[in-house]
């Protein structure tokens, strides 16, 4: 049974022309880490808040634990939420913050204390229990927010971009901690972010949203290797997938699959002349910018060569590159597009 | 830790009904309290409006319902107020006096607030607190010696005395409010102007003041309200009737010994109250914003 | 680039753009500018507040009166006379009683009202307008209105009470048909308290509204998600966070009540039998109506140290509670 399910969810804000969410259908699997990812304004936060009960849908249903929860306030939904700003109560100690949700559940004091200490220990906060939020670092505040969410024993965790307030350096280790934490607790989690790297790193499944609609849901590798449309193809992956117009289609291939001819083994491939005009050296990989011809119209693309590929490349010259045929993806040229079957073309 | 979602599972519908009921109760209470509050605050004025139109025979009868017109309504007393008393003079006095007081307040207070908020000097903090402490020396303490100063300035018995004296209590609070507004404006805007070639002073005049404009208007309204409401100084310094502002003029002219011109008094009160409250309400949001900024960091 | 402009005024480098490559104008010298901006206000206030203040102190120890305006030092004679006068002590007590009770009422009602005013409901603008009337109306005029509402014969409040059977022979509030709101000593004091509260609650509500608006939205949402219902949110989250602002509102209410003479002057002139006489009105009576300026000053001066102590106490508690 899906822990969180959304059926035909539709949301329009008063006075708005466009729907914030248009007919969304989504269901989580038990214990999974589902990431909602998309650019700003795509509706991912609206969706999260609607699940939480902080926004009311215009139409459609939200189900938690199999029960329709429309009309119920957040506190009756068995959820816990971590806000982007963490929303810690500044006038309470860390202990007080974590304890607060338990007070509403009418649990007696000794039991409350036990639970708070349990949560604090799980998140390494035991020696910080007497501090106030303003005395804590960003990472510590995030852990307090998590402890506060954990202590209610919810059916689902909802997290709204909790890493965006951290320094870039801190973000990677925080991401790691989050994932391990969730694996240990095992509670279903719905996580919102605009950062596709974060999404790829954290999610068991990713839902890519844009303009209030879910473009694709799948595991990170599914979404990466088999994007449902050009939006997903260019949003996921950094640098984004190259798209070359060719006839009535767009031909797509990832930068790491555009390699010098001699490094693409096998006969089932397409060779293309690649006029190189710029090269960047990033973390050992070489990012090569240039124009390809021969697939379709001449288009500016990026090639990403890992360190294992040592073929020398000179800026300003044209090299023979190739893409393995099974790495080609095809999309139709309509702005909202899907995939099509592929005509195979060979290159002289 | 296992899932514990039983309450939601079993009684979702009952819960829904319960929360809906609570929501309705909450809304009902809100409306009820809002109506009670509005009534308590405004009833005297609404009643005053009715009274203003009553005939003497109707009014001076303790058995008559004070909220209804037991005899036909009349404009006599209202006309009396406007035509036979210096009421319009009083209003005019309050208006021009208030206007000048506001101008002085802004001319002195706006730069002062800017200096405190932007030009960080070591004495900024104590100075700000010092300005606030001026409030602790109230008119009821100063009026006696102040009257001497007024005489010394040769302004006794003139509305000008009020123009000179009132800024003493409008400036401190205006500085505090403007200081609050200024703190909510990011510094980059002026810095951008200065990079573009303006001096501090020019940046202040050309860039900051336009942005602060709504806040300035709110301060204008508040300062005017304070000036229009002041009673003690006006009572102590200004005796000639034609020089009086509304706050002392109306009570002294319409109360002669034991004779009260009640209907005219109520009409005067109603007119003044509604006018000021209307304008004040227009700028309430700005005013609240300024208080937030000023209050949060003392 | 922008950073340098904030620093020491006299070293201001002319901005890069072409325009002012000449000498540094007055407009750039921040130290001088700061003084220029502040000086007028300071001078004004020093001139018209500090000087009268010290003058008042001087008067308090003199024998200046309307009849004899020459200044002669009189030592503590004014204070001895004041202390010997029982009305002085009555005024002092009344001032405290009226102020403290008003303060409590204003804070409680003001907090409730501010919560109402920040909520969203139809007709909000109308309610806000009506609720502001007591504060924005000139004190003397609203007091005159109350004068009639509390009149010994014609009071509409009495009329309503008579109609519902609370007033008149064999009723709860006594055999007479009128309450004599301003005629009976205890009731008169209560009436003054009531009018002061009535006019200050809107001001307190507006100030507290500012504090409520400063609470970030997601704190309230987090509390909702955490399971807190209305009352728990109100008492454990909202109220602690607005404490500093409530203290400010309390301070303003206290100052405006403590130093006010208009309400008392209009409603009761201090009567009946000085039961509503406060320091401010007593000082006015002695100083202006009685012509004894020195005496008036001595009485009025009592206001200052108490106000100062109260202000310092409240501001200190604000600093302690400050968390946001």
GROMACS .gro file of N, CA and C in nm, chain C residues 155-225:
model
  213
  801UNK      N    1  -2.738   5.974   3.116
  801UNK     CA    2  -2.648   5.872   3.061
  801UNK      C    3  -2.724   5.763   2.985
  802UNK      N    4  -2.688   5.742   2.858
  802UNK     CA    5  -2.752   5.633   2.783
  802UNK      C    6  -2.724   5.496   2.842
  803UNK      N    7  -2.609   5.486   2.906
  803UNK     CA    8  -2.577   5.357   2.969
  803UNK      C    9  -2.678   5.329   3.079
  804UNK      N   10  -2.706   5.433   3.157
  804UNK     CA   11  -2.807   5.417   3.261
  804UNK      C   12  -2.942   5.381   3.199
  805UNK      N   13  -2.972   5.445   3.089
  805UNK     CA   14  -3.101   5.419   3.024
  805UNK      C   15  -3.113   5.271   2.988
  806UNK      N   16  -3.006   5.219   2.926
  806UNK     CA   17  -3.008   5.078   2.889
  806UNK      C   18  -3.023   4.989   3.012
  807UNK      N   19  -2.951   5.027   3.117
  807UNK     CA   20  -2.960   4.947   3.238
  807UNK      C   21  -3.099   4.952   3.298
  808UNK      N   22  -3.161   5.070   3.289
  808UNK     CA   23  -3.299   5.079   3.340
  808UNK      C   24  -3.391   4.993   3.257
  809UNK      N   25  -3.371   4.995   3.126
  809UNK     CA   26  -3.458   4.918   3.039
  809UNK      C   27  -3.447   4.768   3.064
  810UNK      N   28  -3.327   4.721   3.093
  810UNK     CA   29  -3.314   4.577   3.116
  810UNK      C   30  -3.332   4.540   3.261
  811UNK      N   31  -3.366   4.639   3.342
  811UNK     CA   32  -3.402   4.607   3.479
  811UNK      C   33  -3.285   4.595   3.575
  812UNK      N   34  -3.172   4.655   3.539
  812UNK     CA   35  -3.060   4.648   3.631
  812UNK      C   36  -3.053   4.771   3.721
  813UNK      N   37  -3.136   4.870   3.688
  813UNK     CA   38  -3.127   4.996   3.761
  813UNK      C   39  -3.269   5.041   3.796
  814UNK      N   40  -3.283   5.102   3.914
  814UNK     CA   41  -3.415   5.146   3.954
  814UNK      C   42  -3.450   5.079   4.085
  815UNK      N   43  -3.570   5.104   4.135
  815UNK     CA   44  -3.608   5.045   4.263
  815UNK      C   45  -3.607   4.893   4.255
  816UNK      N   46  -3.561   4.830   4.358
  816UNK     CA   47  -3.559   4.683   4.370
  816UNK      C   48  -3.477   4.616   4.259
  817UNK      N   49  -3.363   4.674   4.224
  817UNK     CA   50  -3.281   4.610   4.122
  817UNK      C   51  -3.140   4.589   4.175
  818UNK      N   52  -3.059   4.525   4.090
  818UNK     CA   53  -2.924   4.486   4.129
  818UNK      C   54  -2.838   4.607   4.167
  819UNK      N   55  -2.850   4.712   4.088
  819UNK     CA   56  -2.758   4.823   4.109
  819UNK      C   57  -2.818   4.938   4.187
  820UNK      N   58  -2.914   4.908   4.267
  820UNK     CA   59  -2.951   5.009   4.364
  820UNK      C   60  -3.077   5.085   4.333
  821UNK      N   61  -3.131   5.140   4.437
  821UNK     CA   62  -3.265   5.200   4.430
  821UNK      C   63  -3.273   5.321   4.337
  822UNK      N   64  -3.164   5.393   4.318
  822UNK     CA   65  -3.176   5.511   4.233
  822UNK      C   66  -3.183   5.470   4.087
  823UNK      N   67  -3.227   5.562   4.006
  823UNK     CA   68  -3.240   5.534   3.863
  823UNK      C   69  -3.113   5.568   3.785
  824UNK      N   70  -3.011   5.610   3.856
  824UNK     CA   71  -2.887   5.647   3.788
  824UNK      C   72  -2.767   5.592   3.863
  825UNK      N   73  -2.660   5.572   3.789
  825UNK     CA   74  -2.540   5.516   3.849
  825UNK      C   75  -2.450   5.624   3.910
  826UNK      N   76  -2.463   5.746   3.862
  826UNK     CA   77  -2.372   5.853   3.904
  826UNK      C   78  -2.228   5.813   3.880
  827UNK      N   79  -2.200   5.778   3.756
  827UNK     CA   80  -2.067   5.731   3.720
  827UNK      C   81  -1.958   5.827   3.763
  828UNK      N   82  -1.985   5.954   3.745
  828UNK     CA   83  -1.879   6.049   3.776
  828UNK      C   84  -1.904   6.117   3.910
  829UNK      N   85  -2.009   6.076   3.976
  829UNK     CA   86  -2.042   6.141   4.101
  829UNK      C   87  -1.998   6.064   4.224
  830UNK      N   88  -1.991   5.933   4.211
  830UNK     CA   89  -1.947   5.854   4.326
  830UNK      C   90  -1.798   5.829   4.317
  831UNK      N   91  -1.727   5.848   4.425
  831UNK     CA   92  -1.580   5.841   4.422
  831UNK      C   93  -1.525   5.713   4.356
  832UNK      N   94  -1.568   5.597   4.400
  832UNK     CA   95  -1.512   5.474   4.345
  832UNK      C   96  -1.546   5.459   4.198
  833UNK      N   97  -1.671   5.486   4.166
  833UNK     CA   98  -1.715   5.476   4.027
  833UNK      C   99  -1.643   5.576   3.937
  834UNK      N  100  -1.617   5.694   3.993
  834UNK     CA  101  -1.548   5.795   3.913
  834UNK      C  102  -1.410   5.746   3.875
  835UNK      N  103  -1.340   5.690   3.971
  835UNK     CA  104  -1.207   5.636   3.940
  835UNK      C  105  -1.218   5.527   3.835
  836UNK      N  106  -1.316   5.440   3.853
  836UNK     CA  107  -1.334   5.333   3.755
  836UNK      C  108  -1.365   5.391   3.617
  837UNK      N  109  -1.443   5.498   3.615
  837UNK     CA  110  -1.476   5.560   3.487
  837UNK      C  111  -1.352   5.614   3.418
  838UNK      N  112  -1.268   5.680   3.495
  838UNK     CA  113  -1.145   5.733   3.437
  838UNK      C  114  -1.061   5.618   3.381
  839UNK      N  115  -1.050   5.511   3.458
  839UNK     CA  116  -0.974   5.394   3.411
  839UNK      C  117  -1.034   5.342   3.281
  840UNK      N  118  -1.165   5.337   3.280
  840UNK     CA  119  -1.232   5.283   3.162
  840UNK      C  120  -1.206   5.369   3.039
  841UNK      N  121  -1.213   5.499   3.053
  841UNK     CA  122  -1.191   5.586   2.939
  841UNK      C  123  -1.044   5.579   2.893
  842UNK      N  124  -0.953   5.576   2.986
  842UNK     CA  125  -0.812   5.564   2.949
  842UNK      C  126  -0.788   5.433   2.874
  843UNK      N  127  -0.842   5.324   2.928
  843UNK     CA  128  -0.826   5.195   2.861
  843UNK      C  129  -0.885   5.202   2.721
  844UNK      N  130  -1.005   5.256   2.712
  844UNK     CA  131  -1.075   5.264   2.584
  844UNK      C  132  -0.992   5.336   2.479
  845UNK      N  133  -0.924   5.442   2.520
  845UNK     CA  134  -0.853   5.517   2.416
  845UNK      C  135  -0.715   5.460   2.387
  846UNK      N  136  -0.659   5.380   2.479
  846UNK     CA  137  -0.523   5.329   2.456
  846UNK      C  138  -0.517   5.189   2.398
  847UNK      N  139  -0.624   5.113   2.410
  847UNK     CA  140  -0.621   4.977   2.355
  847UNK      C  141  -0.588   4.976   2.205
  848UNK      N  142  -0.648   5.065   2.124
  848UNK     CA  143  -0.611   5.063   1.982
  848UNK      C  144  -0.462   5.086   1.960
  849UNK      N  145  -0.404   5.179   2.034
  849UNK     CA  146  -0.261   5.205   2.016
  849UNK      C  147  -0.180   5.081   2.049
  850UNK      N  148  -0.212   5.019   2.162
  850UNK     CA  149  -0.139   4.898   2.201
  850UNK      C  150  -0.157   4.789   2.095
  851UNK      N  151  -0.280   4.777   2.045
  851UNK     CA  152  -0.306   4.674   1.945
  851UNK      C  153  -0.222   4.696   1.821
  852UNK      N  154  -0.211   4.820   1.778
  852UNK     CA  155  -0.132   4.849   1.658
  852UNK      C  156   0.015   4.815   1.680
  853UNK      N  157   0.066   4.852   1.796
  853UNK     CA  158   0.207   4.822   1.825
  853UNK      C  159   0.229   4.673   1.829
  854UNK      N  160   0.138   4.601   1.896
  854UNK     CA  161   0.156   4.456   1.907
  854UNK      C  162   0.137   4.389   1.771
  855UNK      N  163   0.053   4.446   1.690
  855UNK     CA  164   0.037   4.393   1.554
  855UNK      C  165   0.171   4.386   1.484
  856UNK      N  166   0.251   4.489   1.506
  856UNK     CA  167   0.384   4.491   1.445
  856UNK      C  168   0.464   4.369   1.490
  857UNK      N  169   0.456   4.338   1.617
  857UNK     CA  170   0.529   4.222   1.667
  857UNK      C  171   0.478   4.092   1.608
  858UNK      N  172   0.346   4.083   1.593
  858UNK     CA  173   0.289   3.962   1.536
  858UNK      C  174   0.333   3.944   1.392
  859UNK      N  175   0.339   4.056   1.320
  859UNK     CA  176   0.378   4.048   1.179
  859UNK      C  177   0.523   4.006   1.164
  860UNK      N  178   0.602   4.028   1.266
  860UNK     CA  179   0.745   3.997   1.257
  860UNK      C  180   0.774   3.849   1.277
  861UNK      N  181   0.677   3.774   1.323
  861UNK     CA  182   0.701   3.630   1.342
  861UNK      C  183   0.698   3.563   1.205
  862UNK      N  184   0.804   3.489   1.169
  862UNK     CA  185   0.808   3.426   1.037
  862UNK      C  186   0.693   3.327   1.020
  863UNK      N  187   0.637   3.322   0.899
  863UNK     CA  188   0.525   3.232   0.874
  863UNK      C  189   0.557   3.087   0.902
  864UNK      N  190   0.679   3.047   0.869
  864UNK     CA  191   0.703   2.903   0.880
  864UNK      C  192   0.714   2.856   1.025
  865UNK      N  193   0.730   2.948   1.118
  865UNK     CA  194   0.726   2.907   1.258
  865UNK      C  195   0.586   2.861   1.295
  866UNK      N  196   0.489   2.938   1.250
  866UNK     CA  197   0.352   2.900   1.279
  866UNK      C  198   0.316   2.770   1.209
  867UNK      N  199   0.363   2.757   1.084
  867UNK     CA  200   0.334   2.634   1.010
  867UNK      C  201   0.400   2.514   1.076
  868UNK      N  202   0.524   2.533   1.120
  868UNK     CA  203   0.594   2.423   1.185
  868UNK      C  204   0.518   2.380   1.310
  869UNK      N  205   0.465   2.478   1.382
  869UNK     CA  206   0.390   2.445   1.503
  869UNK      C  207   0.263   2.368   1.468
  870UNK      N  208   0.198   2.406   1.359
  870UNK     CA  209   0.079   2.332   1.317
  870UNK      C  210   0.113   2.189   1.281
  871UNK      N  211   0.222   2.174   1.204
  871UNK     CA  212   0.263   2.039   1.163
  871UNK      C  213   0.302   1.958   1.286
   0.00000   0.00000   0.00000
